[in-house]
CSV table of C-alpha atoms in Angstrom, one decimal:
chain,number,residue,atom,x,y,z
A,57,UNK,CA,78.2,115.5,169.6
A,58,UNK,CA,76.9,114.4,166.2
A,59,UNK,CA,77.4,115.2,162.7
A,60,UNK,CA,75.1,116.9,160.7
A,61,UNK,CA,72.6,115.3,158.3
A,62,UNK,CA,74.0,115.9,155.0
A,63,UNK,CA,71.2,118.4,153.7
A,64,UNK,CA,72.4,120.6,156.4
A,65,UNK,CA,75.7,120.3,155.4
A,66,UNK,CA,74.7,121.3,151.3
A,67,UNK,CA,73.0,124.3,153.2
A,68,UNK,CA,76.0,125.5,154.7
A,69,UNK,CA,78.1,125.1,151.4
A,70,UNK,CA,75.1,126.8,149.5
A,71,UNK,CA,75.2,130.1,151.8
A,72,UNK,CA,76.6,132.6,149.5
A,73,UNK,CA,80.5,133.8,150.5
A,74,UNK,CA,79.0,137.0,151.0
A,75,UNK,CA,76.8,136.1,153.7
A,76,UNK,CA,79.9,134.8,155.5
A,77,UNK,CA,83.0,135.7,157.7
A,78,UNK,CA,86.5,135.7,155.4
A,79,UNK,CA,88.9,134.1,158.2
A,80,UNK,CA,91.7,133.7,155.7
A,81,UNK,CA,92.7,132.2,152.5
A,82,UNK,CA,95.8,130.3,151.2
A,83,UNK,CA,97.0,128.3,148.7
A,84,UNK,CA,94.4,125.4,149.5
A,85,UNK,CA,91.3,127.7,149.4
A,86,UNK,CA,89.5,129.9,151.8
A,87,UNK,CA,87.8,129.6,155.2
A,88,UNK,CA,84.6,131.4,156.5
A,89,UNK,CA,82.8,131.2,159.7
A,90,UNK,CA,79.3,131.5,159.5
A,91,UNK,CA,76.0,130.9,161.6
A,92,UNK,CA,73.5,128.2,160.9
A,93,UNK,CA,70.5,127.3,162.7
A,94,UNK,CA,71.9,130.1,165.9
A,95,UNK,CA,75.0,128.0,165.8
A,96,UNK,CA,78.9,128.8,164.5
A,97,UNK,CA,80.5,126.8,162.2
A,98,UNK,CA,84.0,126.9,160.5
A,99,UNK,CA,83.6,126.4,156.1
A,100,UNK,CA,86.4,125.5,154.6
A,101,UNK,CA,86.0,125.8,150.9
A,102,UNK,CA,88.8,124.1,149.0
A,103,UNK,CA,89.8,124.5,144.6
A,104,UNK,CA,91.0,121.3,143.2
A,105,UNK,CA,93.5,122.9,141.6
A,106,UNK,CA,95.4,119.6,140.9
A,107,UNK,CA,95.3,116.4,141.9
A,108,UNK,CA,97.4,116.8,145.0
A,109,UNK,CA,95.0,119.0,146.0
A,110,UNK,CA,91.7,116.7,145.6
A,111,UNK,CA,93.7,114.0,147.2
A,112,UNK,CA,94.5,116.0,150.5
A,113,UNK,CA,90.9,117.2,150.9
A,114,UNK,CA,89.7,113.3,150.6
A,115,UNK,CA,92.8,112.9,153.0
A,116,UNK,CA,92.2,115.7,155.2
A,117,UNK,CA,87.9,114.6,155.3
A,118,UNK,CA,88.8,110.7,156.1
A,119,UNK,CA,91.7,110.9,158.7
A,120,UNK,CA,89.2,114.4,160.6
A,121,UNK,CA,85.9,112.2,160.5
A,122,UNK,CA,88.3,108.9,162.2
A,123,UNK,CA,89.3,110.8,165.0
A,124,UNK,CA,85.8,112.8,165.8
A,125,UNK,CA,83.7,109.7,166.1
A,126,UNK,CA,86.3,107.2,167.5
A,127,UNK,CA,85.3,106.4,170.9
A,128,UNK,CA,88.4,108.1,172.5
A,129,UNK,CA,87.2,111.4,171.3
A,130,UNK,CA,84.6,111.7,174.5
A,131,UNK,CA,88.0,111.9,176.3
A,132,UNK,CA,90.7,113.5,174.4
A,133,UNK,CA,89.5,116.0,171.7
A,134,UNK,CA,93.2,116.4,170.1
A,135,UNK,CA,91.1,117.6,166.4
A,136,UNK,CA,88.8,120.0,165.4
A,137,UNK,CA,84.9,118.5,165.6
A,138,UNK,CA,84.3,117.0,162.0
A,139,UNK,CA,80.6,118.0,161.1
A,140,UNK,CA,80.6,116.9,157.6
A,141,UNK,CA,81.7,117.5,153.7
A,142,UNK,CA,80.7,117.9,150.8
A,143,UNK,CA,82.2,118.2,147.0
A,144,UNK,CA,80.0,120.4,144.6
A,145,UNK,CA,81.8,120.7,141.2
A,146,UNK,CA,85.8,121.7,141.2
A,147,UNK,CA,85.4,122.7,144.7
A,148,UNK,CA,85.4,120.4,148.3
A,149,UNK,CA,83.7,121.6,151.9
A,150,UNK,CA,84.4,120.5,154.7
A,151,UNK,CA,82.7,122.1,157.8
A,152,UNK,CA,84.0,122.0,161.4
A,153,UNK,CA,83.8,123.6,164.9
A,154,UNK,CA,85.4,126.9,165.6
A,155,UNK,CA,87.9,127.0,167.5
A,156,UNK,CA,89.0,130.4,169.3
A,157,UNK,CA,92.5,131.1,170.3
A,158,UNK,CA,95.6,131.2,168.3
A,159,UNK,CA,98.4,128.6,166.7
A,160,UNK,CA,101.8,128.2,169.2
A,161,UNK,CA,103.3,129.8,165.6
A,162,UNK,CA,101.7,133.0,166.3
A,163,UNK,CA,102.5,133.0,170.4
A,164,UNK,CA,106.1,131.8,169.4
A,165,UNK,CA,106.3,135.0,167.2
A,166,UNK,CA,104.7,137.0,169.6
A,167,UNK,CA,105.2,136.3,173.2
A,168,UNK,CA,107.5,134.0,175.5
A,169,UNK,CA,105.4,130.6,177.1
A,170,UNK,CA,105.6,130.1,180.8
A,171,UNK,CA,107.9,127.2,182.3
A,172,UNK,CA,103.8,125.5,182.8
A,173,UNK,CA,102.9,125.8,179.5
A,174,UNK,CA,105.7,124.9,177.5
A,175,UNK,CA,105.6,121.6,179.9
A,176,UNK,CA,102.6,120.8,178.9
A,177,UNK,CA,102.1,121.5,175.3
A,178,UNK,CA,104.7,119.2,174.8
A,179,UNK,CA,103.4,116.6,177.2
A,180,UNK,CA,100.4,117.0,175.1
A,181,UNK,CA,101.4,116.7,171.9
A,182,UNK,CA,103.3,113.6,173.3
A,183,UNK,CA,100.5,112.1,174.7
A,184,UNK,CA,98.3,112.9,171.4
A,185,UNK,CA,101.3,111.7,168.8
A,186,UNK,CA,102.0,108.5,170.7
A,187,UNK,CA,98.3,107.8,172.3
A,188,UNK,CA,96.3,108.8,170.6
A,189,UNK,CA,97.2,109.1,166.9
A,190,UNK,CA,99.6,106.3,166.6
A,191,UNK,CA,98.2,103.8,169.0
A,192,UNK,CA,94.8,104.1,169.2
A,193,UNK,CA,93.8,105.8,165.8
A,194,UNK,CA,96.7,104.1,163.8
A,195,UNK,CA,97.2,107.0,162.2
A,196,UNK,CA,100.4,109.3,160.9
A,197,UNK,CA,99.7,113.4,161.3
A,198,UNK,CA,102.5,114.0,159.2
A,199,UNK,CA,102.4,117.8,159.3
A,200,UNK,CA,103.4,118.2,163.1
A,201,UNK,CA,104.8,122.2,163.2
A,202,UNK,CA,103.9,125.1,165.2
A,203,UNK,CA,101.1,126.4,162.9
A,204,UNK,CA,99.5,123.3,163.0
A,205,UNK,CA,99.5,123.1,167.0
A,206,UNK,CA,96.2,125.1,168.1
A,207,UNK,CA,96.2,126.8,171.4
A,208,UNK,CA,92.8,127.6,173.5
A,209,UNK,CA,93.7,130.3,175.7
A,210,UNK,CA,91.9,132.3,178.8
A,211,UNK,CA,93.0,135.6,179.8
A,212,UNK,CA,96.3,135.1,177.8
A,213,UNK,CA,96.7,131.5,179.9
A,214,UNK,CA,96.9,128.3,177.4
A,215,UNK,CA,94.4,125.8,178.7
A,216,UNK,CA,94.0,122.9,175.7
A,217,UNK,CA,95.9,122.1,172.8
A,218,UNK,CA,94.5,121.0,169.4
A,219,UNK,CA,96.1,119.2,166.5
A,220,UNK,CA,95.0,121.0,162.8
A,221,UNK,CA,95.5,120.4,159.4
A,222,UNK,CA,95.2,116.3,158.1
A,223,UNK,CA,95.8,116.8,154.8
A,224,UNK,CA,98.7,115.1,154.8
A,225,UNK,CA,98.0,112.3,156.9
A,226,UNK,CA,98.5,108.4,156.7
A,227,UNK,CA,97.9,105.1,158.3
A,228,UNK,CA,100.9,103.9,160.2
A,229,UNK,CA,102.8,101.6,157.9
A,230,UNK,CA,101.3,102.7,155.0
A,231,UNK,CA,103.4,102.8,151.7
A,232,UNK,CA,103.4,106.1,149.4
A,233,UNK,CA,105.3,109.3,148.3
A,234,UNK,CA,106.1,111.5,151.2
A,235,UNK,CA,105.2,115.0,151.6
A,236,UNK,CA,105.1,117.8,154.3
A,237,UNK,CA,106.9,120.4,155.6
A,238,UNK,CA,111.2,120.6,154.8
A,239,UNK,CA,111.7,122.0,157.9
A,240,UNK,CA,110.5,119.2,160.1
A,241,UNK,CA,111.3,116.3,157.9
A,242,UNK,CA,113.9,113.7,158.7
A,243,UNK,CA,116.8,114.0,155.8
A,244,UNK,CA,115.4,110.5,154.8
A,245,UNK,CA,112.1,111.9,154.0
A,246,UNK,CA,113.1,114.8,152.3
A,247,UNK,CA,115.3,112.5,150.1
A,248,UNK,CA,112.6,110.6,148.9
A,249,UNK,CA,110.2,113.7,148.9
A,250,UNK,CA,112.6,115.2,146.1
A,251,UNK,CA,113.5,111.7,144.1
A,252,UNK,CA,109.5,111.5,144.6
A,253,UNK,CA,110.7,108.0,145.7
A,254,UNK,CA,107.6,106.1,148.1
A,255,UNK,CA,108.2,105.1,151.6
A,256,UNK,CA,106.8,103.2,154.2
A,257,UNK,CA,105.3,105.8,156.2
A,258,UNK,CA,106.6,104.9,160.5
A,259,UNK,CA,105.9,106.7,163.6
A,260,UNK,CA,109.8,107.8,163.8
A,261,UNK,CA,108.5,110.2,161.2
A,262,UNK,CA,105.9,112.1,163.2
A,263,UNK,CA,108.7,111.8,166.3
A,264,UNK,CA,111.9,113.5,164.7
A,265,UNK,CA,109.0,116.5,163.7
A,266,UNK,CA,107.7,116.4,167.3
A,267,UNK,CA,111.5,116.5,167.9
A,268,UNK,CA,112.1,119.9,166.2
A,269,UNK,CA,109.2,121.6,167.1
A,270,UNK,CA,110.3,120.6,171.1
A,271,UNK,CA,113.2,122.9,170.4
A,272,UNK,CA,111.1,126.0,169.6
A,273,UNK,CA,108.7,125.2,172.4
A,274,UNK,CA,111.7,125.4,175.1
A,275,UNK,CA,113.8,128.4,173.1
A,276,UNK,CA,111.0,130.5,173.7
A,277,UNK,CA,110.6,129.8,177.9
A,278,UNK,CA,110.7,132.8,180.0
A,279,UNK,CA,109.8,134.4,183.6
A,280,UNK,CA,106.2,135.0,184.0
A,281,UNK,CA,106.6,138.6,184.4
A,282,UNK,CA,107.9,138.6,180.7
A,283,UNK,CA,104.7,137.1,178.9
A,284,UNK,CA,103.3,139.8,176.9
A,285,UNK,CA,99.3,140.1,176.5
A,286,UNK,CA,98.4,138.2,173.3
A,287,UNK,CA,94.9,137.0,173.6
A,288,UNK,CA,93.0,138.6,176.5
A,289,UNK,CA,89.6,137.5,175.7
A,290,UNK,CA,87.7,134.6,177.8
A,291,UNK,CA,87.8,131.2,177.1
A,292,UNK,CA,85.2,130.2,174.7
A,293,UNK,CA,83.5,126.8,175.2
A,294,UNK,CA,83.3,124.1,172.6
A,295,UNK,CA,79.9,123.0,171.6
A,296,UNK,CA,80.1,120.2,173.9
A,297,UNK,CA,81.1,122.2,176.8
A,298,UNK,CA,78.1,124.0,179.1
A,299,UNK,CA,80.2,127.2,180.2
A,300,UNK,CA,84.1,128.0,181.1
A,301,UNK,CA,83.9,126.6,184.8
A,302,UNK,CA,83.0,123.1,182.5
A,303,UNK,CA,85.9,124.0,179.6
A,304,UNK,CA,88.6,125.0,182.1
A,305,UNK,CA,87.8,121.7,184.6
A,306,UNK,CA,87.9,119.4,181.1
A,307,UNK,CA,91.4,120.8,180.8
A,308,UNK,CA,92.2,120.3,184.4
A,309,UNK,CA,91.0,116.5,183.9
A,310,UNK,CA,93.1,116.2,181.0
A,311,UNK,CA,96.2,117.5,183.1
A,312,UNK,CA,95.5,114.9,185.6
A,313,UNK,CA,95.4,112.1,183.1
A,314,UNK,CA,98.9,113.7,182.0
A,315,UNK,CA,99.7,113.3,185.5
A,316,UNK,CA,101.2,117.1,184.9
A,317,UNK,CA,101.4,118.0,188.3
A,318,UNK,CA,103.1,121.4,187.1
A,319,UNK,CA,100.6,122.1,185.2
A,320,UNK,CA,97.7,121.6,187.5
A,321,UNK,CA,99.3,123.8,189.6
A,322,UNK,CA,99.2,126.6,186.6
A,323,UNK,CA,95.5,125.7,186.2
A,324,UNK,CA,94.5,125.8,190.2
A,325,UNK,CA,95.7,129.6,189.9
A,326,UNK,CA,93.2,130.6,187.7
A,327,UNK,CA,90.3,131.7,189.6
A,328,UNK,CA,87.4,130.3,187.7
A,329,UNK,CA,89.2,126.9,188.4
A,330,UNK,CA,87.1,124.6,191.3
A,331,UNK,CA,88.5,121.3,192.1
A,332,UNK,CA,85.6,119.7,192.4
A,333,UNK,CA,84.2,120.8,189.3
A,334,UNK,CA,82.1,118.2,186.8
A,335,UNK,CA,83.7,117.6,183.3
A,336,UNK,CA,81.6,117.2,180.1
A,337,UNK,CA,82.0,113.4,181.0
A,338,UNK,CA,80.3,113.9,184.7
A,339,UNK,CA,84.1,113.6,186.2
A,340,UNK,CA,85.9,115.5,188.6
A,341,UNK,CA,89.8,115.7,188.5
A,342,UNK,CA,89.9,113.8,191.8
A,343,UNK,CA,87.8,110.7,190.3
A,344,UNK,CA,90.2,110.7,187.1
A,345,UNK,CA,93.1,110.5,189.5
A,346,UNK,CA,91.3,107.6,191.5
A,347,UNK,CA,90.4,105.9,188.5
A,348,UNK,CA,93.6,106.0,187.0
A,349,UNK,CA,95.2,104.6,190.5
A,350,UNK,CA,97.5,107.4,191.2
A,351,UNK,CA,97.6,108.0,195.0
A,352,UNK,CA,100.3,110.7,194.6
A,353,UNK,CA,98.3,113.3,192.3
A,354,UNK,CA,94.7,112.8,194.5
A,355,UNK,CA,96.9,113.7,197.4
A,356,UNK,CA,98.7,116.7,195.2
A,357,UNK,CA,95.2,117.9,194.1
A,358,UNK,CA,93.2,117.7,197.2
A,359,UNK,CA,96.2,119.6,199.2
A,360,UNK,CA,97.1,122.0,196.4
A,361,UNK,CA,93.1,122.5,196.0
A,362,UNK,CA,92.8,123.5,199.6
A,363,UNK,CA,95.5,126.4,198.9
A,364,UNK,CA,93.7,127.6,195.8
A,365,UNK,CA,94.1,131.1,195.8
A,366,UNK,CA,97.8,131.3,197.4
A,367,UNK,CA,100.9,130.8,195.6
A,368,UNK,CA,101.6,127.3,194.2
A,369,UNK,CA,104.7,125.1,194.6
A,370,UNK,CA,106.1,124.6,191.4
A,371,UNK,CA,106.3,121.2,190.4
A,372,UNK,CA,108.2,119.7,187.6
A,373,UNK,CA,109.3,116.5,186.7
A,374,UNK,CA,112.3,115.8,185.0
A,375,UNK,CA,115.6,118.1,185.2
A,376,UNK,CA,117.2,120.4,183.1
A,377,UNK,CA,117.9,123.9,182.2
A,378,UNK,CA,115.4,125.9,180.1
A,379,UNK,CA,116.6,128.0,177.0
A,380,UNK,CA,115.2,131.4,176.9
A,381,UNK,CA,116.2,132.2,173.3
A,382,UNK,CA,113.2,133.2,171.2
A,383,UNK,CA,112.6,131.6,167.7
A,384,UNK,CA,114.5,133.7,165.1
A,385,UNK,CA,111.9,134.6,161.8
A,386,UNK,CA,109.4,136.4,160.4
A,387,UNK,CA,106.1,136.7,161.9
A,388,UNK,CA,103.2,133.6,160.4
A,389,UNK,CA,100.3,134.2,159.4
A,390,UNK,CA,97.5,133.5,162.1
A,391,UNK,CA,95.6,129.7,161.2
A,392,UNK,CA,92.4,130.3,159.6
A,393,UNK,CA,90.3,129.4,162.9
A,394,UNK,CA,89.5,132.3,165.1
């Protein structure tokens, strides 16, 4: 994947709104999807209201472009694909990939998750907090909540989770005024927020959200038989991706590399899953687990790949009961992508 050239980009932002596809609008603008050039693209077209608001769109633009063209991003794509920006008078672009699915918001509002998939969103958002973000990128999401946690789903089945929304974002250790959402703040934060008092922005603070949004991921656990039909359309590839054999076995590498033996179980039940499928990256799961040394999940994959089809062992690690309490509230409204 590359970016675009810039005069693409001032095409895109020149293509009148009604040409486009409203996806939704809040209080930092408004965001289309559109075709250019027999490809989709997502517009975000941001007002600089204030100068909160310019700051967060050169925020949002910096931290988006550092995590789509560092090298780890061939591997783990935990953001939206940054295609470029642009700033034309009071307003600021940015364009991205579409994503198709829903936010874990709208599923925690509208259906239970699986024992699987609760595993392994947080697992994910573990591995993409700690990893990813804090180690590798040395940055701070900062806005780490349930409608900024993207799910790409198949048949109703989460297969990949994606991290939205950067505006907020810092790098780790750097000193300013805090800001984000009450909720998942740690009551030193919000202090601070309020006396508009700087900080030196840590990974704790990204951890204590991670925290709180663990506790909706496991209230809202139930049976399989009680997960209600949310999103029954077909996985839709990213541009990167060649079909939904290549998709799904990306997120069956990923899994492996999470060494989430419970959730490769969830994945080798879905029929359109092959073992010995090639990832965008020319990998089966089987060579990630060889390359990464782990005897135990080639055996697990090459034994549990031979029963695909039949019912799976559940696996999980760790121990502990599972709440099956839904999150109380009002319904969200559903992120801008599609």
């Amino acid at each position: 994947m590359e970016p675009l050239a810039q005069d693409k980009i001032d095409a895109i932002v020149a293509m009148p709104v009604e040409s486009l596809q409203k996806i939704s609008e809040g209080g930092f603008g408004v965001t289309y999807k559109l075709n250019f050039e027999g490809k989709a693209y997502l517009r975000k077209d941001i007002r600089f209201y204030d100068s909160f608001t310019k700051w967060s769109y050169h925020t949002e633009v910096k931290y988006l472009k550092h995590a789509s063209s560092h090298p780890a991003y061939a591997f783990v794509q935990s953001t939206p694909y940054f295609y470029g920006s642009a700033i034309k008078g009071e307003f600021g672009y940015i364009v991205e990939e579409v994503l198709y699915g829903t936010t874990l918001d709208t599923v925690l509002d509208k259906r239970f998750l699986t024992e699987e998939e609760a595993d392994f969103i947080i697992q994910t958002l573990d591995y993409y907090i700690s990893h990813v973000f804090h180690r590798l990128l040395k940055t701070l999401h900062l806005d780490i909540k349930p409608e900024n946690i993207f799910l790409r789903m198949h048949h109703n089945k989460i297969i990949q989770v994606v991290l939205l929304d950067l505006g907020i974002s810092r790098t780790v250790g750097e000193y300013g005024i805090p800001s984000g959402t009450a909720a998942y703040l740690h009551e030193n934060t919000l202090k601070a927020m309020r006396a508009q008092a700087p900080i030196v922005h840590t990974s704790d603070l990204n951890n204590h959200a991670l925290r709180r949004t663990t506790n909706f991921i496991y209230g809202a656990v139930a049976p399989e038989a009680a997960i209600e039909m949310l999103f029954p359309a077909a996985l839709t590839p990213r541009p990167w991706e060649h079909d939904i054999t290549t998709s799904l076995t990306n997120a069956l590498c990923f899994a492996t590399l999470l060494d989430s033996k419970i959730f490769i179980s969830y994945l080798l039940n879905i029929p359109e899953v092959n073992i010995n499928g090639v990832s965008s990256e020319g990998k089966t799961a089987l060579t990630v687990a060889k390359e990464n040394g782990d005897a135990e999940t080639v055996t697990y994959l090459t034994e549990h790949g031979a029963q695909k089809g039949g019912r799976q062992e559940r696996v999980r690690s760790g121990s502990g009961k599972r709440k099956t309490r839904r999150r109380n509230g009002s319904k969200r409204k559903t992120h801008s992508h599609i």
